[in-house]
Tab-separated table of C-alpha atoms in Angstrom:
chain	number	residue	atom	x	y	z
A	433	MET	CA	-3.604	9.717	4.057
A	434	LEU	CA	-5.977	8.147	1.546
A	435	THR	CA	-9.579	9.070	0.809
A	436	SER	CA	-12.391	6.624	1.162
A	437	ASN	CA	-13.266	6.410	-2.573
A	438	ARG	CA	-13.158	2.607	-3.038
A	439	GLU	CA	-13.122	2.624	-6.859
A	440	LYS	CA	-9.929	4.486	-7.546
A	441	PHE	CA	-8.184	7.252	-5.468
A	442	THR	CA	-5.094	9.292	-5.436
A	443	THR	CA	-3.119	10.974	-2.797
A	444	ILE	CA	-0.327	13.460	-3.574
A	445	MET	CA	1.977	14.632	-0.887
A	446	ASN	CA	4.513	17.357	-1.817
A	447	ASN	CA	4.382	16.141	-5.491
A	448	LYS	CA	6.547	13.224	-4.361
A	449	LEU	CA	4.106	10.308	-3.962
A	450	HIS	CA	1.039	9.287	-5.935
A	451	VAL	CA	-0.733	6.058	-4.811
A	452	TRP	CA	-3.790	4.660	-6.509
A	453	LEU	CA	-5.964	1.503	-6.682
A	454	ASP	CA	-7.391	-0.297	-9.748
A	455	GLU	CA	-10.030	-2.892	-9.717
A	456	LYS	CA	-8.957	-6.517	-10.364
A	457	PRO	CA	-10.708	-9.867	-10.530
A	458	HIS	CA	-11.304	-11.355	-7.044
A	459	SER	CA	-8.530	-13.649	-5.818
A	460	VAL	CA	-8.004	-15.507	-2.566
A	461	GLU	CA	-4.487	-15.215	-0.981
A	462	SER	CA	-2.751	-16.054	2.247
A	463	HIS	CA	-1.397	-13.379	4.577
A	464	THR	CA	1.800	-14.287	6.289
A	465	ALA	CA	2.913	-10.960	7.551
A	466	GLN	CA	1.494	-7.784	9.340
A	467	CYS	CA	2.227	-4.242	8.079
A	468	THR	CA	1.955	-0.873	9.769
A	469	LEU	CA	2.456	2.541	7.981
A	470	PHE	CA	4.255	5.491	9.694
A	471	PHE	CA	4.622	9.155	8.606
A	472	LYS	CA	7.320	11.046	10.389
A	473	ASP	CA	7.536	8.208	12.944
A	474	ARG	CA	3.806	8.498	13.686
A	475	GLN	CA	1.494	5.548	13.057
A	476	ILE	CA	-1.043	6.500	10.450
A	477	TRP	CA	-2.422	3.078	9.267
A	478	GLY	CA	-2.376	-0.549	10.392
A	479	PRO	CA	-1.402	-2.926	11.735
A	480	VAL	CA	-3.160	-5.190	9.078
A	481	GLY	CA	-2.512	-8.480	7.523
A	482	CYS	CA	-0.232	-8.514	4.393
A	483	HIS	CA	2.071	-10.685	2.253
A	484	ALA	CA	5.785	-11.004	2.172
A	485	ASN	CA	5.489	-9.240	-1.320
A	486	THR	CA	4.432	-6.206	0.608
A	487	GLU	CA	8.041	-5.544	0.826
A	488	GLN	CA	7.784	-4.257	-2.825
A	489	LEU	CA	5.158	-1.676	-1.532
A	490	LYS	CA	7.480	-0.751	1.367
A	491	GLU	CA	10.366	-0.086	-0.955
A	492	ALA	CA	8.251	2.074	-3.357
A	493	ILE	CA	6.713	4.231	-0.769
A	494	GLU	CA	10.063	4.782	1.140
A	495	LYS	CA	11.893	5.544	-2.056
A	496	ALA	CA	9.273	8.017	-3.021
A	497	ASP	CA	9.200	9.883	0.293
A	498	HIS	CA	11.569	9.105	3.000
A	499	ARG	CA	9.205	10.523	5.658
A	500	PHE	CA	7.133	7.201	5.325
A	501	ALA	CA	8.130	4.003	6.853
A	502	LEU	CA	6.187	0.706	6.301
A	503	THR	CA	6.982	-2.101	8.668
A	504	VAL	CA	6.410	-5.720	7.590
A	505	GLU	CA	6.609	-8.336	10.336
A	506	PRO	CA	5.757	-12.096	10.206
A	507	ARG	CA	2.515	-13.354	11.720
A	508	SER	CA	0.341	-16.511	11.638
A	509	LYS	CA	-1.235	-17.411	8.274
A	510	SER	CA	-4.748	-16.195	7.311
A	511	ILE	CA	-6.749	-16.432	3.952
A	512	GLU	CA	-8.261	-13.112	2.539
A	513	GLY	CA	-9.673	-11.934	-0.656
A	514	HIS	CA	-8.194	-9.352	-3.065
A	515	THR	CA	-10.160	-7.070	-5.383
A	516	ARG	CA	-7.716	-4.290	-6.092
A	517	TYR	CA	-4.270	-3.578	-7.285
A	518	ILE	CA	-2.173	-0.787	-5.621
A	519	SER	CA	0.460	1.261	-7.588
A	520	VAL	CA	2.970	3.831	-6.561
A	521	LYS	CA	4.462	6.682	-8.671
A	522	SER	CA	6.974	9.285	-7.791
A	523	HIS	CA	8.239	12.214	-9.830
A	524	GLY	CA	6.612	10.740	-13.030
A	525	LYS	CA	8.209	7.129	-12.583
A	526	VAL	CA	6.211	4.126	-11.594
A	527	LEU	CA	7.907	2.512	-8.581
A	528	LEU	CA	5.142	-0.226	-8.072
A	529	ASP	CA	2.787	-1.461	-10.760
A	530	LYS	CA	-0.420	-3.243	-9.717
A	531	LEU	CA	0.425	-5.298	-6.563
A	532	SER	CA	-2.503	-7.368	-5.527
A	533	THR	CA	-4.300	-5.824	-2.456
A	534	HIS	CA	-7.644	-5.082	-0.698
A	535	ASN	CA	-10.154	-2.358	-1.413
A	536	ASN	CA	-9.418	-0.883	2.122
A	537	MET	CA	-5.812	0.182	1.408
């Protein structure tokens, strides 16, 4: 789904979905959920630790392209560092702007 370019990358699927990362100052945040990304009911990424605010990413991706589904489930707390922001755009409209995340998204 996404390339391995860790500085900034883009994916475009049927001109519906544009996802990219931007650098951000390092922060340490706790993860209390686990997320898994599906495309047409097939798992394509995860499961990985995430935050309750990942619901914002879920809503943006699913609004942009209904073929994607992101599950967010509770899990035990862990502490991890973030060095990137993730953003989502669809049909020229930004649906998610700079949600704190990891460089491996």
